[in-house]
């Protein structure tokens, strides 16, 4: 981190709720991680190609799926898990970054 960069931490943004803060970290993935965007786009395309599958998530009613639909559903769930893993990694790394900011503000470390 450059000396001219001042870390922006949760404390700096405390006017937002914690949930909003975490959401902002996750939302930045769309701008910074092309793999994340690709996975999201693949999921959207699968929902478009297999509308019955989206109904599984959007409805409280039973859905009748073909064998192919079930295979696609498994694929979508796998892709959603990959998105979740990327989100968790981004939140974890942001926490590490914030820790450096907290230590710097407390005068425990100096950022050069």
Coordinates of C-alpha atoms in Angstrom, one line a residue:
X1 CA 0.0 0.0 0.0
X2 CA 1.4 3.4 -0.9
X3 CA 1.9 6.1 1.7
X4 CA -0.4 8.4 -0.3
X5 CA -3.3 5.8 0.0
X6 CA -5.4 6.1 3.1
X7 CA -7.2 2.9 3.9
X8 CA -11.0 3.3 4.0
X9 CA -12.3 1.0 6.7
X10 CA -15.7 0.1 8.1
X11 CA -15.1 2.7 10.8
X12 CA -14.8 5.3 8.0
X13 CA -18.1 4.2 6.6
X14 CA -19.9 3.5 9.8
X15 CA -22.9 5.5 8.7
X16 CA -23.9 2.5 6.6
X17 CA -25.2 -0.7 8.1
X18 CA -22.9 -3.7 8.3
X19 CA -25.1 -5.5 5.7
X20 CA -24.8 -2.6 3.3
X21 CA -21.0 -2.6 3.8
X22 CA -20.7 -6.3 3.0
X23 CA -23.0 -5.8 0.0
X24 CA -20.7 -3.1 -1.3
X25 CA -17.8 -5.4 -1.1
X26 CA -19.6 -8.2 -3.0
X27 CA -21.0 -5.7 -5.6
X28 CA -17.5 -4.6 -6.4
X29 CA -16.8 -8.1 -7.6
X30 CA -18.9 -7.4 -10.7
X31 CA -16.6 -4.6 -11.6
X32 CA -13.3 -6.2 -10.7
X33 CA -13.6 -9.9 -11.3
X34 CA -14.3 -11.1 -14.8
X35 CA -14.7 -14.7 -13.7
X36 CA -17.5 -13.6 -11.3
X37 CA -19.3 -11.7 -14.1
X38 CA -19.0 -14.7 -16.4
X39 CA -20.5 -17.1 -13.8
X40 CA -23.4 -14.7 -13.3
X41 CA -24.0 -14.4 -17.0
X42 CA -23.9 -18.2 -17.4
X43 CA -26.5 -18.5 -14.6
X44 CA -28.8 -15.9 -16.3
X45 CA -28.5 -17.6 -19.6
X46 CA -29.4 -21.0 -18.1
X47 CA -32.4 -19.4 -16.4
X48 CA -33.4 -17.9 -19.8
X49 CA -32.9 -21.3 -21.6
X50 CA -34.7 -23.3 -18.9
X51 CA -37.5 -21.2 -17.4
X52 CA -38.8 -24.1 -15.3
X53 CA -35.7 -24.0 -13.2
X54 CA -36.1 -20.3 -12.3
X55 CA -39.6 -21.2 -11.2
X56 CA -38.1 -23.7 -8.7
X57 CA -36.5 -20.7 -6.9
X58 CA -39.3 -18.2 -7.5
X59 CA -42.3 -20.2 -6.5
X60 CA -43.6 -22.0 -3.4
X61 CA -45.3 -24.5 -5.7
X62 CA -43.9 -27.9 -6.8
X63 CA -42.1 -27.8 -10.1
X64 CA -42.0 -30.7 -12.6
X65 CA -38.6 -31.0 -14.1
X66 CA -37.3 -33.2 -16.8
X67 CA -34.0 -35.1 -16.5
X68 CA -32.3 -32.4 -18.5
X69 CA -33.8 -29.7 -16.3
X70 CA -32.4 -31.5 -13.3
X71 CA -28.9 -31.6 -14.8
X72 CA -29.1 -27.9 -15.5
X73 CA -30.4 -27.2 -12.0
X74 CA -27.4 -29.1 -10.5
X75 CA -25.1 -27.0 -12.8
X76 CA -26.8 -23.7 -11.6
X77 CA -26.4 -24.7 -8.0
X78 CA -22.8 -25.5 -8.6
X79 CA -22.3 -22.1 -10.3
X80 CA -24.1 -20.3 -7.4
X81 CA -21.8 -22.1 -5.0
X82 CA -18.8 -20.7 -6.9
X83 CA -20.3 -17.2 -6.7
X84 CA -20.8 -17.6 -3.0
X85 CA -17.2 -18.8 -2.5
X86 CA -15.9 -15.8 -4.4
X87 CA -18.1 -13.5 -2.3
X88 CA -16.8 -15.1 0.9
X89 CA -13.2 -14.7 -0.3
X90 CA -13.8 -11.0 -1.1
X91 CA -15.3 -10.4 2.3
X92 CA -12.4 -12.2 4.0
X93 CA -9.8 -10.2 2.1
X94 CA -11.7 -6.9 2.8
X95 CA -11.5 -7.8 6.5
X96 CA -7.8 -8.3 6.2
X97 CA -7.5 -4.9 4.5
X98 CA -9.6 -3.3 7.2
X99 CA -7.5 -4.9 9.9
X100 CA -4.5 -3.0 8.5
X101 CA -6.5 0.2 8.5
X102 CA -7.5 -0.3 12.1
X103 CA -3.9 -1.0 13.2
X104 CA -2.7 2.0 11.3
X105 CA -5.3 4.3 12.9
X106 CA -4.4 2.9 16.3
X107 CA -0.8 3.8 15.6
X108 CA 0.3 0.2 16.0
X109 CA 1.7 0.0 12.4
X110 CA 2.8 2.6 9.9
X111 CA 1.8 2.2 6.3
X112 CA 4.7 3.1 4.0

